[in-house]
Coordinates of C-alpha atoms in Angstrom, one line a residue:
M6 CA 0.2 -0.1 -0.2
T7 CA 1.3 3.5 -1.0
D8 CA 1.8 6.3 1.4
K9 CA -1.1 8.0 -0.9
D10 CA -3.4 5.0 -0.2
S11 CA -2.8 4.6 3.4
A12 CA -3.5 8.4 3.9
M13 CA -6.7 7.9 2.0
Q14 CA -7.7 5.1 4.2
S15 CA -6.7 6.8 7.3
H16 CA -8.9 9.9 6.0
M17 CA -11.7 7.7 5.3
E18 CA -11.8 5.8 8.4
E19 CA -11.7 8.9 10.6
M20 CA -14.6 10.5 8.2
S21 CA -16.4 7.0 9.1
R22 CA -15.7 7.5 12.7
S23 CA -17.0 11.2 12.7
F24 CA -20.3 10.4 10.5
A25 CA -20.8 7.5 13.1
D26 CA -20.6 9.7 16.1
I27 CA -22.8 12.4 14.6
W28 CA -25.3 10.1 13.0
Q29 CA -25.7 8.5 17.1
K30 CA -26.2 11.8 18.5
N31 CA -28.6 12.7 15.9
T32 CA -30.6 9.5 16.2
A33 CA -31.0 10.3 19.9
M34 CA -32.0 13.6 19.4
M35 CA -34.7 12.7 17.0
T36 CA -35.9 9.9 19.5
E37 CA -36.5 12.7 21.9
M38 CA -38.0 14.8 19.6
L39 CA -40.4 12.2 18.2
N40 CA -41.7 11.5 22.0
Q41 CA -42.1 15.0 22.6
S42 CA -44.3 15.5 19.4
H43 CA -46.1 12.6 20.3
E44 CA -47.2 14.4 23.7
M45 CA -47.9 17.3 21.9
V46 CA -50.0 15.9 19.6
T47 CA -52.0 13.9 22.2
K48 CA -52.7 17.4 23.2
N49 CA -53.8 19.1 20.4
M50 CA -54.2 17.0 17.0
D51 CA -55.2 20.2 14.8
P52 CA -53.4 23.6 16.0
L53 CA -53.9 25.1 12.8
N54 CA -57.6 23.7 12.3
V55 CA -57.2 22.9 8.8
G56 CA -58.9 19.6 9.3
P57 CA -62.5 21.0 9.1
S58 CA -61.6 22.8 5.7
F59 CA -60.1 19.9 4.1
A60 CA -63.0 17.8 5.2
N61 CA -65.5 20.1 3.6
A62 CA -63.4 19.8 0.6
A63 CA -63.8 16.2 0.5
K64 CA -67.7 16.2 0.7
V65 CA -67.8 18.8 -2.0
M66 CA -65.3 16.5 -4.1
A67 CA -67.5 13.5 -3.3
N68 CA -70.6 15.2 -4.8
D69 CA -69.3 15.8 -8.3
P70 CA -66.7 12.8 -9.1
M71 CA -66.8 13.7 -12.6
K72 CA -64.9 16.6 -12.1
L73 CA -62.1 14.7 -10.0
M74 CA -61.7 12.0 -12.8
Q75 CA -61.1 14.5 -15.0
A76 CA -58.7 16.1 -12.7
N77 CA -56.8 12.8 -12.6
Y78 CA -57.0 12.1 -16.3
E79 CA -55.2 15.2 -16.9
L80 CA -52.4 14.3 -14.4
W81 CA -52.1 11.0 -15.8
K82 CA -52.1 12.4 -19.6
E83 CA -49.4 15.3 -18.5
H84 CA -47.2 12.5 -16.9
M85 CA -47.6 10.1 -20.1
E86 CA -46.4 12.9 -22.2
L87 CA -43.6 13.8 -19.8
M88 CA -42.4 10.1 -19.9
Q89 CA -42.4 10.3 -23.8
Q90 CA -40.2 13.3 -23.6
A91 CA -37.9 11.8 -21.0
A92 CA -37.4 8.8 -23.4
M93 CA -36.5 11.2 -26.2
A94 CA -34.3 13.1 -24.3
L95 CA -32.0 9.8 -23.1
M96 CA -31.7 8.6 -26.6
K97 CA -30.8 12.5 -27.7
M98 CA -33.5 12.8 -29.9
S99 CA -34.9 16.0 -28.6
T100 CA -34.8 18.4 -25.6
D101 CA -37.4 20.2 -24.5
G102 CA -36.8 24.5 -24.1
E103 CA -37.8 25.7 -20.6
T104 CA -41.0 28.0 -20.2
G105 CA -42.7 29.5 -17.1
A106 CA -41.1 31.5 -14.4
F107 CA -37.8 30.9 -13.0
D108 CA -38.0 28.7 -10.1
R109 CA -35.1 29.3 -8.0
R110 CA -35.1 25.7 -6.0
F111 CA -34.2 24.2 -9.6
R112 CA -31.3 26.9 -10.7
H113 CA -28.5 24.5 -10.9
E114 CA -27.5 23.5 -14.1
D115 CA -28.1 19.8 -13.8
W116 CA -31.9 20.2 -13.2
I117 CA -32.3 20.6 -16.6
S118 CA -29.1 19.4 -18.4
N119 CA -29.3 16.0 -16.7
P120 CA -32.0 14.0 -18.3
I121 CA -32.9 11.9 -14.8
F122 CA -33.1 15.3 -12.8
D123 CA -34.9 17.0 -15.7
Y124 CA -37.5 14.0 -15.3
I125 CA -37.5 14.3 -11.5
R126 CA -38.1 18.1 -11.8
K127 CA -41.0 18.1 -14.2
S128 CA -42.9 15.4 -12.7
Y129 CA -42.8 17.2 -9.3
L130 CA -44.0 20.4 -11.0
I131 CA -46.7 18.6 -13.0
T132 CA -47.8 16.9 -9.9
S133 CA -47.9 19.9 -7.4
R134 CA -49.5 21.9 -10.0
W135 CA -52.0 19.4 -10.1
M136 CA -52.6 19.3 -6.7
V137 CA -53.1 22.8 -6.0
N138 CA -55.1 23.6 -9.2
T139 CA -57.5 20.6 -7.9
M140 CA -57.9 22.2 -4.6
T141 CA -58.1 25.9 -6.1
A142 CA -61.1 24.7 -8.7
I143 CA -63.4 23.2 -5.9
E144 CA -66.5 25.0 -5.7
G145 CA -69.2 25.6 -3.2
L146 CA -66.6 26.1 -0.2
S147 CA -66.9 29.1 1.8
E148 CA -64.1 31.8 1.3
N149 CA -62.1 30.6 4.3
D150 CA -62.2 27.2 3.7
K151 CA -61.1 27.6 0.2
K152 CA -57.9 29.9 1.0
K153 CA -57.0 27.3 3.7
I154 CA -57.0 24.2 1.8
V155 CA -55.0 26.2 -1.4
F156 CA -52.4 27.6 1.1
H157 CA -51.6 24.4 2.9
S158 CA -52.0 22.3 -0.4
Q159 CA -49.4 24.5 -1.5
L160 CA -47.2 24.4 1.5
L161 CA -47.3 20.6 1.4
A162 CA -46.2 20.6 -2.4
D163 CA -43.5 23.1 -1.9
A164 CA -42.4 20.9 1.5
F165 CA -42.0 17.7 -1.0
A166 CA -39.7 19.2 -3.6
P167 CA -37.1 17.0 -4.7
S168 CA -34.9 19.8 -3.8
N169 CA -35.5 19.2 -0.5
F170 CA -34.4 15.7 -0.4
L171 CA -30.6 14.6 -0.5
L172 CA -31.1 12.0 -3.2
T173 CA -33.1 13.8 -5.6
N174 CA -31.0 16.9 -5.2
P175 CA -28.0 17.2 -7.9
E176 CA -26.1 19.7 -6.3
A177 CA -26.1 18.2 -2.8
I178 CA -24.9 15.0 -4.5
R179 CA -22.1 16.9 -6.1
T180 CA -21.2 18.8 -3.2
M181 CA -21.0 15.5 -1.3
I182 CA -18.9 13.6 -3.8
D183 CA -16.7 17.0 -4.6
T184 CA -16.2 17.1 -0.5
G185 CA -15.6 13.6 0.1
G186 CA -18.9 13.4 2.2
Q187 CA -17.9 16.7 4.7
S188 CA -21.0 18.6 3.3
I189 CA -23.2 15.7 4.7
M190 CA -21.2 15.7 8.1
K191 CA -21.3 19.4 8.5
G192 CA -25.2 19.3 7.6
L193 CA -25.6 16.6 10.2
Q194 CA -23.9 18.8 12.7
N195 CA -25.7 21.6 11.8
L196 CA -28.8 19.6 12.2
Q197 CA -27.3 18.7 15.7
R198 CA -27.0 22.7 16.6
D199 CA -30.8 23.7 15.4
L200 CA -32.7 20.9 16.8
D201 CA -34.0 21.0 20.4
P202 CA -35.2 17.4 21.4
K203 CA -36.8 18.8 24.5
T204 CA -39.3 21.1 22.9
S205 CA -39.5 19.0 19.0
Q206 CA -38.7 22.3 17.7
L207 CA -36.3 22.8 14.7
T208 CA -35.1 26.7 14.5
I209 CA -33.2 26.8 11.0
M210 CA -30.2 29.3 11.7
M211 CA -30.6 31.9 8.8
S212 CA -28.0 34.1 10.1
D213 CA -24.4 33.9 11.9
P214 CA -25.9 34.8 15.5
N215 CA -22.0 36.1 16.2
A216 CA -22.1 38.3 13.4
F217 CA -23.4 41.4 14.5
T218 CA -23.5 43.2 17.8
L219 CA -26.0 45.9 18.5
G220 CA -24.7 49.4 18.9
E221 CA -21.5 47.9 17.2
N222 CA -21.8 46.8 13.6
I223 CA -26.1 46.9 13.6
A224 CA -28.1 49.5 15.1
T225 CA -25.4 51.7 14.9
T226 CA -27.4 55.5 14.5
P227 CA -26.2 57.7 17.7
G228 CA -28.6 58.5 19.9
K229 CA -29.5 58.4 23.6
I230 CA -32.6 57.1 25.6
I231 CA -34.3 59.8 27.3
Y232 CA -37.6 58.1 28.9
Q233 CA -38.5 54.7 29.4
N234 CA -41.6 53.0 31.3
D235 CA -43.0 49.6 31.4
L236 CA -43.5 49.1 27.4
V237 CA -41.0 51.2 25.7
Q238 CA -37.5 53.1 25.9
L239 CA -37.7 56.2 24.2
I240 CA -34.6 57.1 21.5
Q241 CA -33.7 60.3 20.6
Y242 CA -30.8 60.5 17.7
E243 CA -28.0 63.0 17.7
P244 CA -28.7 65.8 15.1
T245 CA -26.4 66.0 12.0
T246 CA -27.6 69.1 10.7
A247 CA -27.0 72.6 12.1
R248 CA -30.5 73.3 11.8
V249 CA -33.7 70.9 11.9
H250 CA -37.5 71.1 11.2
Q251 CA -39.5 72.5 14.1
R252 CA -41.8 69.3 14.5
P253 CA -39.9 66.4 15.9
L254 CA -40.9 63.0 14.1
V255 CA -41.5 60.0 15.9
I256 CA -41.6 56.6 15.0
A257 CA -43.7 54.0 16.4
P258 CA -42.3 50.5 14.7
P259 CA -43.9 47.2 15.3
W260 CA -43.8 45.2 18.5
I261 CA -43.7 41.9 17.0
N262 CA -39.9 42.8 16.5
K263 CA -37.3 44.8 16.9
Y264 CA -36.8 48.7 15.9
Y265 CA -33.5 48.3 14.4
I266 CA -35.0 47.4 11.1
L267 CA -35.1 50.9 10.8
D268 CA -31.2 51.0 11.5
L269 CA -29.8 48.2 10.3
Q270 CA -26.4 49.9 8.9
P271 CA -25.7 53.2 7.5
K272 CA -26.0 52.4 4.1
N273 CA -29.4 51.3 4.7
S274 CA -30.8 53.1 7.8
F275 CA -33.7 54.8 7.3
I276 CA -33.5 56.6 10.6
A277 CA -30.2 57.9 9.8
W278 CA -31.2 59.1 6.7
A279 CA -34.0 60.7 8.2
V280 CA -31.7 62.8 10.5
E281 CA -29.8 63.6 7.4
Q282 CA -32.9 65.7 6.1
G283 CA -33.0 67.8 9.4
Y284 CA -35.7 65.9 11.3
T285 CA -35.5 65.6 15.3
V286 CA -35.8 61.9 15.4
F287 CA -37.3 60.0 18.1
V288 CA -37.6 56.0 17.9
I289 CA -40.2 53.7 20.3
S290 CA -38.0 50.9 21.3
W291 CA -40.5 48.3 22.4
V292 CA -40.2 46.1 25.4
N293 CA -39.8 42.2 24.8
P294 CA -42.3 41.2 27.3
D295 CA -42.0 38.3 29.8
A296 CA -44.9 36.6 31.9
S297 CA -45.0 39.9 34.0
L298 CA -46.5 41.8 31.2
G299 CA -48.9 39.2 30.1
D300 CA -51.7 41.5 31.1
K301 CA -50.8 44.6 29.1
T302 CA -53.5 45.4 27.0
F303 CA -54.1 47.3 23.5
E304 CA -54.7 50.2 25.3
D305 CA -51.9 50.4 27.6
Y306 CA -49.7 50.6 24.2
M307 CA -51.6 52.9 23.2
Q308 CA -51.0 55.1 26.6
E309 CA -47.7 54.0 27.3
G310 CA -46.2 53.4 23.8
I311 CA -47.6 56.8 22.0
L312 CA -49.4 59.1 24.4
D313 CA -46.7 58.9 27.5
V314 CA -44.0 59.0 24.7
L315 CA -45.8 62.4 23.1
D316 CA -45.5 63.8 26.5
A317 CA -41.6 62.5 27.1
V318 CA -40.9 64.3 23.3
E319 CA -42.6 67.9 24.7
E320 CA -40.5 67.8 27.8
A321 CA -37.1 66.7 25.6
T322 CA -37.9 69.4 22.6
G323 CA -40.5 71.9 24.4
E324 CA -42.3 71.3 21.3
R325 CA -46.1 70.1 21.5
E326 CA -46.7 69.4 17.9
V327 CA -45.2 66.5 16.2
S328 CA -45.4 64.2 13.0
M329 CA -45.5 60.8 13.4
I330 CA -44.6 57.2 11.7
G331 CA -46.1 53.8 12.2
Y332 CA -44.9 50.4 10.8
C333 CA -47.1 47.3 10.4
I334 CA -48.8 46.6 13.6
G335 CA -47.4 50.0 15.1
G336 CA -49.2 51.7 12.2
T337 CA -52.4 49.7 13.1
L338 CA -51.8 51.0 17.0
L339 CA -51.2 54.6 15.7
S340 CA -54.2 54.7 13.4
A341 CA -56.2 53.7 16.5
T342 CA -54.5 56.6 18.9
L343 CA -55.0 59.3 16.2
A344 CA -58.8 58.4 16.1
Y345 CA -58.6 58.1 20.0
M346 CA -57.0 61.7 19.9
A347 CA -59.6 63.2 17.8
A348 CA -62.1 62.1 19.7
T349 CA -60.7 63.9 22.9
G350 CA -59.3 66.8 21.3
D351 CA -55.5 66.2 21.6
D352 CA -54.2 67.4 18.0
R353 CA -50.4 67.2 19.0
V354 CA -50.0 64.8 15.7
K355 CA -50.2 66.8 12.6
A356 CA -49.4 64.7 9.8
A357 CA -49.0 60.7 9.8
T358 CA -47.2 58.2 7.7
F359 CA -47.9 54.7 7.6
F360 CA -45.1 51.8 6.6
A361 CA -47.4 48.9 5.5
S362 CA -50.1 49.0 7.9
Q363 CA -53.6 47.9 7.6
A364 CA -56.8 49.4 9.4
D365 CA -59.4 47.4 7.3
F366 CA -58.5 43.8 7.9
S367 CA -61.3 42.5 5.4
E368 CA -58.4 41.6 2.7
A369 CA -56.1 41.2 5.0
G370 CA -54.1 38.4 3.1
D371 CA -52.7 34.9 3.8
L372 CA -52.3 36.0 7.7
K373 CA -55.9 35.3 7.9
I374 CA -55.7 31.8 7.0
F375 CA -54.2 31.6 10.6
T376 CA -56.5 34.0 12.6
D377 CA -59.7 32.0 12.9
E378 CA -61.6 31.6 16.0
A379 CA -60.2 28.1 16.4
Q380 CA -56.5 28.9 16.1
V381 CA -57.0 31.8 18.5
N382 CA -58.4 29.7 20.8
N383 CA -55.7 27.4 20.6
L384 CA -53.0 30.3 20.7
E385 CA -54.8 31.2 23.9
R386 CA -54.2 28.1 25.6
M387 CA -50.6 28.5 24.7
M388 CA -50.4 32.0 26.1
D389 CA -52.0 30.9 29.6
E390 CA -49.3 29.2 31.1
K391 CA -46.5 31.8 30.2
G392 CA -48.7 35.2 29.8
Y393 CA -46.8 35.6 26.3
L394 CA -46.7 34.1 23.1
D395 CA -43.0 33.0 22.0
G396 CA -41.5 35.1 19.3
S397 CA -39.9 31.8 17.5
S398 CA -44.0 31.2 17.1
M399 CA -44.5 34.3 15.6
A400 CA -41.8 34.1 13.5
T401 CA -42.4 30.7 12.2
T402 CA -45.9 31.8 10.6
F403 CA -44.5 34.8 9.1
N404 CA -41.9 32.3 7.5
M405 CA -44.7 29.7 6.3
L406 CA -45.9 32.8 4.2
R407 CA -42.7 32.5 1.8
A408 CA -41.7 28.7 2.8
N409 CA -39.3 28.6 -0.2
D410 CA -37.5 31.5 0.4
L411 CA -37.6 31.7 4.1
I412 CA -37.7 28.3 5.3
W413 CA -36.6 25.5 2.4
S414 CA -34.0 27.3 1.1
F415 CA -31.9 27.5 4.2
Y416 CA -33.0 24.1 5.1
I417 CA -30.9 22.9 2.2
D418 CA -28.0 25.0 2.3
N419 CA -27.7 24.2 6.4
Y420 CA -28.4 20.3 6.4
L421 CA -28.3 19.2 2.8
L422 CA -25.3 21.2 1.6
G423 CA -23.5 21.6 4.9
K424 CA -22.9 25.7 4.6
D425 CA -22.3 28.0 7.0
P426 CA -25.1 30.6 8.2
L427 CA -24.8 34.1 6.2
K428 CA -23.8 37.3 7.6
F429 CA -26.5 39.3 6.5
D430 CA -27.9 42.2 8.5
L431 CA -31.6 41.6 7.5
L432 CA -31.5 37.9 8.4
Y433 CA -29.6 38.8 11.5
W434 CA -32.8 40.8 12.7
N435 CA -35.2 38.4 11.2
A436 CA -33.8 36.0 13.8
D437 CA -33.9 38.3 16.8
S438 CA -37.5 37.7 17.4
T439 CA -39.7 39.0 20.2
R440 CA -42.6 37.8 22.4
M441 CA -46.3 39.1 22.4
P442 CA -48.2 39.6 25.7
R443 CA -51.3 37.8 26.0
K444 CA -54.1 40.0 26.2
T445 CA -52.8 42.6 23.6
H446 CA -52.0 39.8 21.1
L447 CA -55.9 38.2 21.6
F448 CA -57.2 41.5 21.4
Y449 CA -55.1 42.4 18.1
L450 CA -56.2 38.9 16.6
R451 CA -59.9 39.0 17.4
E452 CA -60.7 42.3 17.3
M453 CA -58.6 43.3 13.9
Y454 CA -57.9 39.8 11.8
I455 CA -61.3 38.1 12.7
N456 CA -63.9 41.0 13.5
N457 CA -62.1 44.0 11.6
N458 CA -63.4 46.0 14.1
L459 CA -61.0 48.9 13.8
S460 CA -62.5 49.9 10.3
K461 CA -66.2 50.2 11.5
P462 CA -67.0 53.3 13.7
G463 CA -67.5 52.5 16.9
G464 CA -66.3 49.0 16.4
I465 CA -63.7 49.1 19.5
T466 CA -63.1 51.2 22.4
L467 CA -60.5 52.4 24.1
K468 CA -60.4 53.9 27.2
G469 CA -63.7 54.3 27.0
V470 CA -63.6 56.2 23.7
P471 CA -65.5 54.8 20.8
I472 CA -62.7 54.7 17.9
D473 CA -64.0 56.3 14.5
L474 CA -61.1 56.4 12.2
S475 CA -63.5 58.9 10.0
R476 CA -62.3 61.7 12.8
I477 CA -58.8 61.6 11.4
T478 CA -58.4 64.8 9.4
I479 CA -54.5 65.5 9.2
P480 CA -52.8 64.9 6.4
I481 CA -51.8 61.0 5.7
Y482 CA -48.9 59.4 3.6
L483 CA -49.5 55.5 3.0
Q484 CA -47.1 53.2 2.0
A485 CA -47.5 50.0 0.4
A486 CA -45.7 47.3 -1.4
R487 CA -46.6 45.2 -4.6
E488 CA -45.1 41.9 -3.3
D489 CA -46.1 42.1 0.6
H490 CA -47.3 39.1 2.0
I491 CA -48.1 40.5 5.5
A492 CA -50.0 43.7 4.5
P493 CA -51.0 43.3 0.9
Y494 CA -51.2 46.6 -1.0
P495 CA -55.0 46.2 -1.5
S496 CA -55.8 45.9 1.9
V497 CA -53.4 49.0 3.0
F498 CA -55.4 50.8 0.1
K499 CA -58.5 50.5 1.9
S500 CA -57.5 53.0 4.6
T501 CA -57.7 56.0 1.5
S502 CA -61.3 55.4 2.5
L503 CA -61.4 55.5 6.2
Y504 CA -59.5 58.8 7.0
S505 CA -61.1 62.2 6.4
G506 CA -58.2 63.9 5.5
P507 CA -55.9 64.3 2.3
V508 CA -54.2 60.8 1.7
R509 CA -51.3 60.3 -0.5
F510 CA -51.0 56.6 -1.2
M511 CA -47.9 55.4 -2.5
L512 CA -46.9 52.1 -4.0
A513 CA -43.7 50.6 -3.6
G514 CA -41.7 47.7 -5.1
S515 CA -40.8 44.5 -3.5
G516 CA -42.3 43.3 0.1
H517 CA -42.9 44.0 3.2
I518 CA -39.2 44.6 4.5
A519 CA -37.4 45.5 1.3
G520 CA -40.2 47.6 0.0
V521 CA -39.7 50.3 3.1
I522 CA -36.0 49.9 3.6
N523 CA -35.1 50.8 0.1
P524 CA -32.5 54.0 0.3
P525 CA -32.2 56.2 -2.7
S526 CA -28.5 55.3 -2.6
A527 CA -29.5 51.7 -3.7
E528 CA -31.1 52.5 -6.9
K529 CA -33.3 49.6 -6.5
Y530 CA -37.2 48.9 -6.5
N531 CA -39.3 51.5 -8.6
H532 CA -42.2 53.0 -6.5
W533 CA -45.5 54.1 -8.2
I534 CA -47.8 57.3 -7.8
N535 CA -51.1 58.5 -9.1
E536 CA -51.4 62.2 -8.4
E537 CA -55.4 62.1 -8.8
Q538 CA -55.6 59.8 -5.7
P539 CA -58.8 58.1 -7.0
K540 CA -60.6 55.8 -4.1
D541 CA -61.1 53.0 -6.5
L542 CA -57.9 50.7 -6.6
E543 CA -58.1 49.6 -10.2
K544 CA -58.2 53.2 -10.9
W545 CA -55.8 54.3 -8.8
L546 CA -53.3 51.5 -10.8
D547 CA -54.6 52.3 -14.0
G548 CA -53.5 56.2 -13.7
A549 CA -50.1 55.8 -11.6
Q550 CA -46.8 56.6 -13.2
E551 CA -43.5 54.6 -12.5
F552 CA -40.6 56.3 -10.8
K553 CA -37.3 54.8 -10.7
G554 CA -35.6 54.1 -7.4
S555 CA -36.5 54.8 -3.5
W556 CA -39.9 56.4 -2.4
W557 CA -38.1 58.0 0.6
T558 CA -37.5 61.4 -1.8
D559 CA -41.4 61.8 -2.3
W560 CA -42.0 61.1 1.3
N561 CA -39.5 63.8 2.3
E562 CA -41.0 66.2 -0.1
W563 CA -44.2 65.3 1.1
L564 CA -43.5 65.7 5.0
A565 CA -41.1 68.5 4.9
P566 CA -43.7 71.1 4.2
L567 CA -45.5 69.7 7.2
S568 CA -42.9 69.7 9.7
G569 CA -42.9 73.9 10.3
K570 CA -40.0 76.0 10.1
K571 CA -36.1 75.5 10.6
V572 CA -35.1 75.9 14.1
T573 CA -31.5 74.9 15.9
K574 CA -30.5 71.7 16.5
R575 CA -31.7 69.6 19.6
I576 CA -29.2 67.7 21.4
P577 CA -30.4 64.4 23.6
G578 CA -30.7 65.6 27.2
S579 CA -30.5 69.2 26.4
G580 CA -34.3 69.5 27.3
N581 CA -35.7 68.7 30.5
L582 CA -35.3 65.1 30.4
D583 CA -31.7 63.6 31.5
V584 CA -29.9 60.9 29.2
I585 CA -30.9 57.5 30.7
E586 CA -28.4 55.2 28.3
E587 CA -26.7 55.2 25.2
A588 CA -28.8 53.9 22.3
P589 CA -29.9 51.4 21.5
G590 CA -30.4 50.9 25.0
S591 CA -31.3 47.8 26.9
F592 CA -34.9 46.9 26.2
V593 CA -33.6 46.0 22.6
S594 CA -31.1 44.0 23.7
V595 CA -33.5 41.6 25.7
K596 CA -33.4 37.9 23.7
S597 CA -36.7 35.4 23.4

């Protein structure tokens, strides 16, 4: 045996021992996980309340067997045609040209160039398309049942994509061969790292948790914490211009995740950019609640999160009048608060901007699939014990809305290809989830998603005051995004008919995050504006003009004239409120 052969044998033996060790540990973890899963399933067989919808679909399909037979025939015919094409390709008689939209799951060249994988890919696409189309074509179901079975059918189809399995993923096979099996070993180690056998939870690592440190290379815009209560820390940012707009700008981000989505890094920080435009910027940093805050209500979020913050801003700057921004659920809270303020004669907010925020939830998109009464009742039981909803539960729901991008792509990278997690600021933020206090979360789901009461005059009452959004008469800027799965633009557009003052609706490119975080310097994602601002969405779209790049400059041109004259810059701590600590503060650092 040559030295080279001996070294190779030694290497293979070491790999075998390592593989066996990893496999043994993962087997033990999987056994524990299955035991835990059995206990969880015994307690609640259908937490997503999918069963009744599929049972209704089965009844309808049974009443029309010819339609199902026709669908099955079409499936058989397409597979026969595919088999013929595959046979011809193997004999090199012909090759099919690619048609249809690009699918990132099958971007590796072998999915098309290798006849076997080409057949696997096409067979999967035919079958998955058949399954979803068959569910979509069912008639006689309620709208809720229809949406639920179509969504979960697509989710199931995505889960069984051949790209998600080692032996049917050519990229994974090639990587395994090229690395001498090291990629599979690393993938098993990654699985071992991400799987918690005690909770049966697989938390797929999307970003390197050690790549960023708050205040050092993320959330770095200079500022101070100048006020705090049970629910918020208030950040006042250092000015970068000698003179600033008279009216401060107060931002209410969502509390379902952390505020620094608006302050990732200097190149893409909305907060830093707004400061550069001459605004005195304040941002609410919400607490990451624990069991002690489980009884905090939506009213508490209004009082401590916005009304008390406005008092603090006046103390810090001497200015009573402000403009505000609300993002996502922070915008929903802001809508309700503005109506409350209008009803009580509080006119401190002179202009409001909403980023991807809904007030009418009648067309709230796929999230409504997760918010029927049965599922909310399940959530309530889950939260009764701790007093809050775990951040990971909310994150999983959002990820399911884009499963291929936010679940399966990382599953493949981590476990089939054995890659290290990315060092990406947005993914780091996405993984930094927050908890939801029990009472506030249940109120939000039932009053907004299930009953849509915020859009109805007097539909909800806060602090004894019936809420009527039509009492809001201040200028409004509504931002929505074309590909937003969380706050779909048709849903956001409905708010144009709820407020009584002038409303400027703007449609951005991309989705819930990139549609908002799109600095002018990036020169990405165009936006659309219709200066006529008709109240009918189709008319608005038909008459909209497309503009290149970021919408931030349009927003600044709208807000600047509404922000008062220019005054001398304000330094955090120079008013009647002392500095508590440096930004980003301690609240945002609390992990779930």
